[in-house]
Amino acid sequence: MTHLVESMERHGHLDLDPEVKTRVRLASAATLDRLLKPVRVAVVDRRKRQRRLSPGRNIPVRTFADRNRPPPGFLEIDLVAHCGDSRLRPATG
């Protein structure tokens, strides 16, 4: 915690009194966790409230349980690349 406090002070994000700085340095990790718990709970609650759109709501997904099954011979393929930044390139001989 000492490194974090020093870094935040150095970059101007935090300005502590010398007494408070000493108390933070002497406090145990468990004490700091206990003191910061209400702040963490507030931040986590705020994050949970943010609504994220899942692709399933925007893209119709067909499952095996669908009653209207496609006719025999129907084929549906999803292409997913798991290769990082590279792109699909035609094979040249």
PDB file of C-alpha atoms in Angstrom:
ATOM      1  CA  MET A   1       0.000   0.000   0.000  1.00  0.00           C
ATOM      2  CA  THR A   2       2.948   2.309   0.635  1.00  0.00           C
ATOM      3  CA  HIS A   3       3.980   2.194  -3.029  1.00  0.00           C
ATOM      4  CA  LEU A   4       0.444   2.984  -4.164  1.00  0.00           C
ATOM      5  CA  VAL A   5       0.123   5.980  -1.814  1.00  0.00           C
ATOM      6  CA  GLU A   6       3.517   7.344  -2.869  1.00  0.00           C
ATOM      7  CA  SER A   7       2.696   6.916  -6.562  1.00  0.00           C
ATOM      8  CA  MET A   8      -0.698   8.607  -6.215  1.00  0.00           C
ATOM      9  CA  GLU A   9       0.885  11.529  -4.338  1.00  0.00           C
ATOM     10  CA  ARG A  10       3.647  11.841  -6.920  1.00  0.00           C
ATOM     11  CA  HIS A  11       1.110  12.059  -9.756  1.00  0.00           C
ATOM     12  CA  GLY A  12      -1.148  14.490  -7.907  1.00  0.00           C
ATOM     13  CA  HIS A  13      -4.085  12.126  -7.347  1.00  0.00           C
ATOM     14  CA  LEU A  14      -3.773  12.095  -3.560  1.00  0.00           C
ATOM     15  CA  ASP A  15      -2.801  14.618  -0.903  1.00  0.00           C
ATOM     16  CA  LEU A  16      -2.592  13.165   2.613  1.00  0.00           C
ATOM     17  CA  ASP A  17      -1.684  14.757   5.908  1.00  0.00           C
ATOM     18  CA  PRO A  18       1.553  13.352   7.369  1.00  0.00           C
ATOM     19  CA  GLU A  19      -0.406  11.806  10.260  1.00  0.00           C
ATOM     20  CA  VAL A  20      -2.833  10.026   7.933  1.00  0.00           C
ATOM     21  CA  LYS A  21       0.020   8.841   5.720  1.00  0.00           C
ATOM     22  CA  THR A  22       1.777   7.349   8.758  1.00  0.00           C
ATOM     23  CA  ARG A  23      -1.420   5.599   9.888  1.00  0.00           C
ATOM     24  CA  VAL A  24      -1.912   4.102   6.411  1.00  0.00           C
ATOM     25  CA  ARG A  25       1.673   2.830   6.364  1.00  0.00           C
ATOM     26  CA  LEU A  26       1.299   1.225   9.803  1.00  0.00           C
ATOM     27  CA  ALA A  27      -2.111  -0.355   9.152  1.00  0.00           C
ATOM     28  CA  SER A  28      -2.305  -4.032   8.318  1.00  0.00           C
ATOM     29  CA  ALA A  29      -3.806  -5.305   5.087  1.00  0.00           C
ATOM     30  CA  ALA A  30      -6.818  -6.690   6.985  1.00  0.00           C
ATOM     31  CA  THR A  31      -7.482  -3.315   8.606  1.00  0.00           C
ATOM     32  CA  LEU A  32      -7.284  -1.521   5.262  1.00  0.00           C
ATOM     33  CA  ASP A  33      -9.631  -4.096   3.696  1.00  0.00           C
ATOM     34  CA  ARG A  34     -12.108  -3.621   6.522  1.00  0.00           C
ATOM     35  CA  LEU A  35     -11.980   0.183   6.193  1.00  0.00           C
ATOM     36  CA  LEU A  36     -12.331   0.119   2.397  1.00  0.00           C
ATOM     37  CA  LYS A  37     -15.153  -2.452   2.291  1.00  0.00           C
ATOM     38  CA  PRO A  38     -17.998   0.131   2.039  1.00  0.00           C
ATOM     39  CA  VAL A  39     -16.214   1.844  -0.855  1.00  0.00           C
ATOM     40  CA  ARG A  40     -15.697  -1.447  -2.689  1.00  0.00           C
ATOM     41  CA  VAL A  41     -19.336  -2.450  -2.204  1.00  0.00           C
ATOM     42  CA  ALA A  42     -20.485   0.883  -3.660  1.00  0.00           C
ATOM     43  CA  VAL A  43     -18.211   0.479  -6.692  1.00  0.00           C
ATOM     44  CA  VAL A  44     -19.294  -3.128  -7.318  1.00  0.00           C
ATOM     45  CA  ASP A  45     -22.984  -2.157  -7.024  1.00  0.00           C
ATOM     46  CA  ARG A  46     -22.462   0.620  -9.533  1.00  0.00           C
ATOM     47  CA  ARG A  47     -20.764  -1.786 -11.947  1.00  0.00           C
ATOM     48  CA  LYS A  48     -23.579  -4.319 -11.648  1.00  0.00           C
ATOM     49  CA  ARG A  49     -26.173  -1.707 -12.513  1.00  0.00           C
ATOM     50  CA  GLN A  50     -24.570  -0.915 -15.846  1.00  0.00           C
ATOM     51  CA  ARG A  51     -26.490  -2.820 -18.469  1.00  0.00           C
ATOM     52  CA  ARG A  52     -24.476  -4.661 -21.034  1.00  0.00           C
ATOM     53  CA  LEU A  53     -26.075  -5.855 -24.205  1.00  0.00           C
ATOM     54  CA  SER A  54     -25.449  -9.504 -24.807  1.00  0.00           C
ATOM     55  CA  PRO A  55     -25.169 -10.704 -28.402  1.00  0.00           C
ATOM     56  CA  GLY A  56     -27.927 -13.237 -27.737  1.00  0.00           C
ATOM     57  CA  ARG A  57     -30.491 -10.475 -27.477  1.00  0.00           C
ATOM     58  CA  ASN A  58     -29.514  -8.958 -30.812  1.00  0.00           C
ATOM     59  CA  ILE A  59     -28.730 -12.127 -32.764  1.00  0.00           C
ATOM     60  CA  PRO A  60     -31.405 -14.804 -33.073  1.00  0.00           C
ATOM     61  CA  VAL A  61     -30.008 -18.068 -31.738  1.00  0.00           C
ATOM     62  CA  ARG A  62     -31.509 -21.363 -32.828  1.00  0.00           C
ATOM     63  CA  THR A  63     -31.241 -24.290 -30.414  1.00  0.00           C
ATOM     64  CA  PHE A  64     -31.849 -28.015 -30.769  1.00  0.00           C
ATOM     65  CA  ALA A  65     -35.066 -27.609 -28.805  1.00  0.00           C
ATOM     66  CA  ASP A  66     -36.664 -25.468 -31.516  1.00  0.00           C
ATOM     67  CA  ARG A  67     -39.962 -26.933 -32.671  1.00  0.00           C
ATOM     68  CA  ASN A  68     -39.701 -25.623 -36.233  1.00  0.00           C
ATOM     69  CA  ARG A  69     -36.801 -27.720 -37.371  1.00  0.00           C
ATOM     70  CA  PRO A  70     -35.302 -26.996 -40.771  1.00  0.00           C
ATOM     71  CA  PRO A  71     -35.855 -29.504 -43.581  1.00  0.00           C
ATOM     72  CA  PRO A  72     -33.320 -32.314 -44.125  1.00  0.00           C
ATOM     73  CA  GLY A  73     -30.250 -31.089 -45.963  1.00  0.00           C
ATOM     74  CA  PHE A  74     -30.368 -27.591 -44.447  1.00  0.00           C
ATOM     75  CA  LEU A  75     -26.929 -26.495 -43.265  1.00  0.00           C
ATOM     76  CA  GLU A  76     -26.025 -23.561 -41.061  1.00  0.00           C
ATOM     77  CA  ILE A  77     -22.363 -22.845 -40.256  1.00  0.00           C
ATOM     78  CA  ASP A  78     -20.762 -20.283 -37.974  1.00  0.00           C
ATOM     79  CA  LEU A  79     -17.165 -19.314 -38.701  1.00  0.00           C
ATOM     80  CA  VAL A  80     -15.124 -18.213 -35.706  1.00  0.00           C
ATOM     81  CA  ALA A  81     -11.422 -17.402 -35.888  1.00  0.00           C
ATOM     82  CA  HIS A  82      -9.405 -18.152 -32.750  1.00  0.00           C
ATOM     83  CA  CYS A  83      -6.108 -17.092 -34.253  1.00  0.00           C
ATOM     84  CA  GLY A  84      -5.638 -13.566 -32.912  1.00  0.00           C
ATOM     85  CA  ASP A  85      -5.042 -10.765 -35.377  1.00  0.00           C
ATOM     86  CA  SER A  86      -4.509 -12.877 -38.505  1.00  0.00           C
ATOM     87  CA  ARG A  87      -7.202 -12.945 -41.169  1.00  0.00           C
ATOM     88  CA  LEU A  88      -8.609 -15.738 -43.316  1.00  0.00           C
ATOM     89  CA  ARG A  89      -6.564 -15.874 -46.524  1.00  0.00           C
ATOM     90  CA  PRO A  90      -7.118 -17.957 -49.641  1.00  0.00           C
ATOM     91  CA  ALA A  91      -4.787 -20.915 -50.057  1.00  0.00           C
ATOM     92  CA  THR A  92      -2.411 -20.401 -52.953  1.00  0.00           C
ATOM     93  CA  GLY A  93      -0.396 -23.202 -54.421  1.00  0.00           C
TER      94      GLY A  93
END
